PDB file of C-alpha atoms in Angstrom:
ATOM      1  CA  MET A 761      20.278   5.876   3.599  1.00 92.00           C
ATOM      2  CA  GLU A 762      19.918   3.042   1.099  1.00 94.00           C
ATOM      3  CA  LEU A 763      17.181   1.086  -0.647  1.00 95.00           C
ATOM      4  CA  LYS A 764      17.164  -2.688  -0.650  1.00 95.00           C
ATOM      5  CA  LEU A 765      15.035  -4.442  -3.239  1.00 95.00           C
ATOM      6  CA  TYR A 766      13.158  -7.631  -2.483  1.00 94.00           C
ATOM      7  CA  THR A 767      11.627  -9.672  -5.318  1.00 94.00           C
ATOM      8  CA  PRO A 768      10.302 -13.290  -5.452  1.00 92.00           C
ATOM      9  CA  ASP A 769      13.944 -14.355  -5.964  1.00 93.00           C
ATOM     10  CA  ASN A 770      15.220 -13.121  -2.583  1.00 93.00           C
ATOM     11  CA  ILE A 771      12.154 -12.481  -0.385  1.00 91.00           C
ATOM     12  CA  LYS A 772      12.880 -15.500   1.754  1.00 90.00           C
ATOM     13  CA  GLU A 773      15.891 -13.612   3.052  1.00 90.00           C
ATOM     14  CA  LEU A 774      13.560 -11.081   4.697  1.00 88.00           C
ATOM     15  CA  THR A 775      13.386 -12.190   8.293  1.00 87.00           C
ATOM     16  CA  ASP A 776      13.827  -8.939  10.240  1.00 88.00           C
ATOM     17  CA  LEU A 777      10.762  -8.433  12.475  1.00 89.00           C
ATOM     18  CA  ARG A 778      11.531  -4.713  12.398  1.00 90.00           C
ATOM     19  CA  VAL A 779      10.043  -4.760   8.897  1.00 92.00           C
ATOM     20  CA  SER A 780       6.877  -6.137  10.481  1.00 92.00           C
ATOM     21  CA  LYS A 781       6.832  -3.197  12.848  1.00 92.00           C
ATOM     22  CA  LEU A 782       7.258  -0.800   9.970  1.00 93.00           C
ATOM     23  CA  PHE A 783       4.187  -2.283   8.190  1.00 91.00           C
ATOM     24  CA  ASP A 784       2.351  -2.337  11.517  1.00 93.00           C
ATOM     25  CA  ASN A 785       3.012   1.394  11.948  1.00 92.00           C
ATOM     26  CA  TYR A 786       1.799   2.106   8.423  1.00 89.00           C
ATOM     27  CA  PHE A 787      -1.495   0.226   8.899  1.00 89.00           C
ATOM     28  CA  ARG A 788      -2.066   1.842  12.341  1.00 90.00           C
ATOM     29  CA  GLU A 789      -1.520   5.313  10.892  1.00 88.00           C
ATOM     30  CA  VAL A 790      -3.513   4.974   7.691  1.00 84.00           C
ATOM     31  CA  HIS A 791      -6.249   2.464   8.540  1.00 84.00           C
ATOM     32  CA  LYS A 792      -6.614   3.216  12.242  1.00 82.00           C
ATOM     33  CA  GLU A 793      -9.486   1.217  13.805  1.00 85.00           C
ATOM     34  CA  ASP A 794      -9.937  -0.895  10.675  1.00 83.00           C
ATOM     35  CA  TYR A 795      -6.515  -2.444  11.085  1.00 80.00           C
ATOM     36  CA  LEU A 796      -6.723  -6.065  12.369  1.00 90.00           C
ATOM     37  CA  GLN A 797      -3.265  -6.094  13.931  1.00 86.00           C
ATOM     38  CA  PRO A 798      -1.848  -9.527  13.121  1.00 87.00           C
ATOM     39  CA  ALA A 799       1.099 -10.881  15.133  1.00 90.00           C
ATOM     40  CA  PRO A 800       4.531  -9.690  13.878  1.00 87.00           C
ATOM     41  CA  ASN A 801       5.534 -13.010  12.304  1.00 90.00           C
ATOM     42  CA  GLN A 802       2.154 -13.244  10.572  1.00 91.00           C
ATOM     43  CA  LEU A 803       2.550  -9.727   9.170  1.00 91.00           C
ATOM     44  CA  LEU A 804       6.042 -10.583   7.887  1.00 92.00           C
ATOM     45  CA  ARG A 805       4.540 -13.663   6.154  1.00 91.00           C
ATOM     46  CA  ILE A 806       1.926 -11.398   4.508  1.00 93.00           C
ATOM     47  CA  VAL A 807       4.626  -9.052   3.281  1.00 93.00           C
ATOM     48  CA  ARG A 808       6.479 -12.070   1.785  1.00 94.00           C
ATOM     49  CA  GLU A 809       3.252 -13.181   0.118  1.00 94.00           C
ATOM     50  CA  MET A 810       2.712  -9.753  -1.417  1.00 92.00           C
ATOM     51  CA  VAL A 811       6.155 -10.017  -2.993  1.00 94.00           C
ATOM     52  CA  MET A 812       5.675 -13.650  -4.124  1.00 95.00           C
ATOM     53  CA  SER A 813       2.524 -12.493  -5.913  1.00 94.00           C
ATOM     54  CA  GLY A 814       4.716 -10.453  -8.312  1.00 92.00           C
ATOM     55  CA  LYS A 815       5.239  -7.201  -6.433  1.00 94.00           C
ATOM     56  CA  SER A 816       8.559  -5.689  -5.440  1.00 95.00           C
ATOM     57  CA  LEU A 817       9.396  -4.412  -1.957  1.00 95.00           C
ATOM     58  CA  TYR A 818      11.773  -1.436  -1.781  1.00 96.00           C
ATOM     59  CA  LEU A 819      12.948  -1.266   1.822  1.00 96.00           C
ATOM     60  CA  LEU A 820      14.473   2.074   2.934  1.00 96.00           C
ATOM     61  CA  LEU A 821      17.216   1.598   5.452  1.00 95.00           C
ATOM     62  CA  ASP A 822      19.045   4.099   7.596  1.00 94.00           C
ATOM     63  CA  LYS A 823      22.207   2.567   9.061  1.00 93.00           C
ATOM     64  CA  ASP A 824      20.643  -0.952   8.459  1.00 92.00           C
ATOM     65  CA  ILE A 825      17.491   0.033  10.327  1.00 93.00           C
ATOM     66  CA  PRO A 826      14.235  -0.198   8.316  1.00 95.00           C
ATOM     67  CA  ILE A 827      12.605   3.266   8.205  1.00 94.00           C
ATOM     68  CA  GLY A 828      10.364   3.130   5.104  1.00 94.00           C
ATOM     69  CA  PHE A 829       9.159   1.057   2.172  1.00 94.00           C
ATOM     70  CA  SER A 830       7.251   1.024  -1.047  1.00 93.00           C
ATOM     71  CA  ILE A 831       5.455  -1.942  -2.667  1.00 94.00           C
ATOM     72  CA  ILE A 832       5.475  -1.535  -6.450  1.00 95.00           C
ATOM     73  CA  PHE A 833       4.234  -3.663  -9.343  1.00 94.00           C
ATOM     74  CA  VAL A 834       3.405  -3.324 -13.049  1.00 96.00           C
ATOM     75  CA  ASN A 835      -0.328  -3.529 -13.681  1.00 94.00           C
ATOM     76  CA  ALA A 836      -1.869  -4.026 -17.093  1.00 94.00           C
ATOM     77  CA  GLN A 837      -5.392  -5.011 -15.922  1.00 91.00           C
ATOM     78  CA  TYR A 838      -4.897  -8.571 -16.999  1.00 92.00           C
ATOM     79  CA  GLY A 839      -3.535  -7.465 -20.348  1.00 93.00           C
ATOM     80  CA  LEU A 840      -6.548  -5.275 -21.120  1.00 96.00           C
ATOM     81  CA  THR A 841      -4.872  -1.847 -20.636  1.00 94.00           C
ATOM     82  CA  THR A 842      -1.626  -0.067 -21.201  1.00 95.00           C
ATOM     83  CA  PRO A 843       0.736  -1.165 -18.365  1.00 97.00           C
ATOM     84  CA  VAL A 844       1.399   1.234 -15.483  1.00 95.00           C
ATOM     85  CA  VAL A 845       3.783   1.210 -12.591  1.00 95.00           C
ATOM     86  CA  PHE A 846       1.474   0.931  -9.572  1.00 92.00           C
ATOM     87  CA  VAL A 847       2.658   2.071  -6.158  1.00 91.00           C
ATOM     88  CA  ASP A 848       0.564  -0.189  -3.876  1.00 89.00           C
ATOM     89  CA  TYR A 849       2.044   1.160  -0.564  1.00 88.00           C
ATOM     90  CA  MET A 850       4.545   3.795   0.416  1.00 91.00           C
ATOM     91  CA  TYR A 851       5.507   4.657   4.017  1.00 90.00           C
ATOM     92  CA  ILE A 852       8.203   6.380   5.955  1.00 91.00           C
ATOM     93  CA  GLU A 853       8.411   6.468   9.769  1.00 93.00           C
ATOM     94  CA  PRO A 854       7.211   9.930  10.918  1.00 91.00           C
ATOM     95  CA  GLU A 855      10.471  10.884  12.604  1.00 92.00           C
ATOM     96  CA  LYS A 856      12.371   9.975   9.386  1.00 89.00           C
ATOM     97  CA  ARG A 857      10.169  11.877   6.911  1.00 86.00           C
ATOM     98  CA  SER A 858      13.056  14.032   5.864  1.00 76.00           C
ATOM     99  CA  GLY A 859      13.483  15.356   2.361  1.00 83.00           C
ATOM    100  CA  LYS A 860      16.075  12.688   1.557  1.00 90.00           C
ATOM    101  CA  ALA A 861      13.900   9.700   2.662  1.00 90.00           C
ATOM    102  CA  VAL A 862      10.908  10.886   0.701  1.00 88.00           C
ATOM    103  CA  LEU A 863      13.107  11.836  -2.251  1.00 89.00           C
ATOM    104  CA  MET A 864      14.621   8.352  -2.327  1.00 92.00           C
ATOM    105  CA  LEU A 865      11.306   6.496  -2.519  1.00 90.00           C
ATOM    106  CA  TYR A 866       9.757   8.861  -5.082  1.00 89.00           C
ATOM    107  CA  THR A 867      12.922   8.875  -7.168  1.00 91.00           C
ATOM    108  CA  MET A 868      12.875   5.091  -7.222  1.00 93.00           C
ATOM    109  CA  VAL A 869       9.311   5.173  -8.600  1.00 92.00           C
ATOM    110  CA  GLY A 870      10.467   7.667 -11.273  1.00 92.00           C
ATOM    111  CA  MET A 871      13.425   5.440 -12.238  1.00 94.00           C
ATOM    112  CA  ILE A 872      11.146   2.435 -12.603  1.00 95.00           C
ATOM    113  CA  CYS A 873       8.837   4.541 -14.849  1.00 94.00           C
ATOM    114  CA  GLU A 874      11.804   5.690 -16.876  1.00 95.00           C
ATOM    115  CA  ASP A 875      13.108   2.140 -17.268  1.00 95.00           C
ATOM    116  CA  THR A 876       9.719   0.700 -18.253  1.00 96.00           C
ATOM    117  CA  GLY A 877       8.386   3.685 -20.195  1.00 96.00           C
ATOM    118  CA  TYR A 878       5.141   3.405 -18.104  1.00 97.00           C
ATOM    119  CA  GLU A 879       3.361   6.128 -16.076  1.00 93.00           C
ATOM    120  CA  ALA A 880       2.952   5.674 -12.364  1.00 91.00           C
ATOM    121  CA  TYR A 881      -0.293   5.299 -10.440  1.00 88.00           C
ATOM    122  CA  GLY A 882      -0.839   5.081  -6.737  1.00 83.00           C
ATOM    123  CA  CYS A 883      -3.665   4.727  -4.317  1.00 77.00           C
ATOM    124  CA  THR A 884      -3.286   7.142  -1.412  1.00 72.00           C
ATOM    125  CA  PHE A 885      -5.724   7.248   1.501  1.00 72.00           C
ATOM    126  CA  THR A 886      -6.743  10.732   2.575  1.00 68.00           C
ATOM    127  CA  SER A 887      -5.303   9.895   6.064  1.00 71.00           C
ATOM    128  CA  SER A 888      -1.880   9.233   4.545  1.00 71.00           C
ATOM    129  CA  SER A 889       1.016  11.652   4.928  1.00 68.00           C
ATOM    130  CA  ASN A 890       1.833  11.072   1.206  1.00 69.00           C
ATOM    131  CA  VAL A 891      -1.124  13.215   0.037  1.00 67.00           C
ATOM    132  CA  GLY A 892       0.977  16.345   0.097  1.00 70.00           C
ATOM    133  CA  ASN A 893       4.041  14.627  -1.335  1.00 70.00           C
ATOM    134  CA  ASN A 894       1.987  13.363  -4.313  1.00 69.00           C
ATOM    135  CA  GLU A 895       1.032  16.902  -5.123  1.00 72.00           C
ATOM    136  CA  LEU A 896       4.663  18.152  -4.743  1.00 71.00           C
ATOM    137  CA  VAL A 897       5.886  15.703  -7.419  1.00 73.00           C
ATOM    138  CA  GLY A 898       3.117  16.639  -9.879  1.00 75.00           C
ATOM    139  CA  GLY A 899       0.583  13.845  -9.194  1.00 78.00           C
ATOM    140  CA  GLU A 900      -2.975  14.425 -10.309  1.00 79.00           C
ATOM    141  CA  VAL A 901      -6.054  12.886  -8.714  1.00 76.00           C
ATOM    142  CA  ILE A 902      -7.823  10.793 -11.392  1.00 69.00           C
ATOM    143  CA  ALA A 903     -10.171   8.593  -9.377  1.00 75.00           C
ATOM    144  CA  LYS A 904     -12.438   8.629  -6.416  1.00 74.00           C
ATOM    145  CA  VAL A 905     -13.034   5.756  -3.996  1.00 76.00           C
ATOM    146  CA  THR A 906     -16.353   5.557  -2.213  1.00 77.00           C
ATOM    147  CA  GLN A 907     -16.900   3.787   1.081  1.00 79.00           C
ATOM    148  CA  PHE A 908     -20.307   2.298   1.760  1.00 82.00           C
ATOM    149  CA  PRO A 909     -20.599   1.773   5.602  1.00 85.00           C
ATOM    150  CA  MET A 910     -23.102  -0.959   6.391  1.00 87.00           C
ATOM    151  CA  ASP A 911     -24.684   1.064   9.181  1.00 85.00           C
ATOM    152  CA  LYS A 912     -25.511   3.857   6.742  1.00 83.00           C
ATOM    153  CA  ILE A 913     -26.872   1.686   3.858  1.00 87.00           C
ATOM    154  CA  LYS A 914     -28.666  -1.064   5.753  1.00 86.00           C
ATOM    155  CA  SER A 915     -32.120   0.555   5.448  1.00 81.00           C
ATOM    156  CA  LYS A 916     -31.557   1.268   1.757  1.00 83.00           C
ATOM    157  CA  LEU A 917     -30.409  -2.232   1.191  1.00 84.00           C
ATOM    158  CA  GLU A 918     -33.640  -3.695   2.794  1.00 83.00           C
ATOM    159  CA  LYS A 919     -35.661  -1.358   0.595  1.00 84.00           C
ATOM    160  CA  TYR A 920     -33.798  -2.432  -2.557  1.00 85.00           C
ATOM    161  CA  LYS A 921     -34.137  -6.090  -1.712  1.00 86.00           C
ATOM    162  CA  LYS A 922     -37.928  -5.738  -1.262  1.00 86.00           C
ATOM    163  CA  ARG A 923     -38.113  -3.869  -4.547  1.00 86.00           C
ATOM    164  CA  LEU A 924     -36.274  -6.726  -6.290  1.00 89.00           C
ATOM    165  CA  LYS A 925     -38.211  -9.300  -4.361  1.00 83.00           C
ATOM    166  CA  TYR A 926     -35.185 -10.820  -2.637  1.00 74.00           C
ATOM    167  CA  GLU A 927     -36.016 -13.054   0.307  1.00 63.00           C
ATOM    168  CA  ASN A 928     -34.037 -12.793   3.545  1.00 57.00           C
TER     169      ASN A 928
END
């Protein structure tokens, strides 16, 4: 297994539609019915745009076949906070979630932290297989994300709008 790094300098070289399938599998697993399922070439374009916006793609390959990835960037909240290494996405195909594959992606995050001197943060959906891995490497939950489904808040919204005298 090996990791290949894609940055804005070389992302145009990424043309393998198997990478699209990898991202497609991630979004299907984690986001389920909320995933909009773009065409493979469109998904590959989106991945390239992520990297062009300043993120790095670490593609995990097993005998030249893409089996996992992480999207990582340094975030300093527009210069308002101490910078952190932010793991935006991390995924490994279910049948390849061996100790070595997981170890390689998490070790890369640790090496980036070591090189920069910054702590790592990551956003992990509760439906992600990484929840347990995050705990194994010593991660601590420091935030909570709340979803506000429209079907559940619609009546409250109407009440609040009346209270504030908003017109429809």
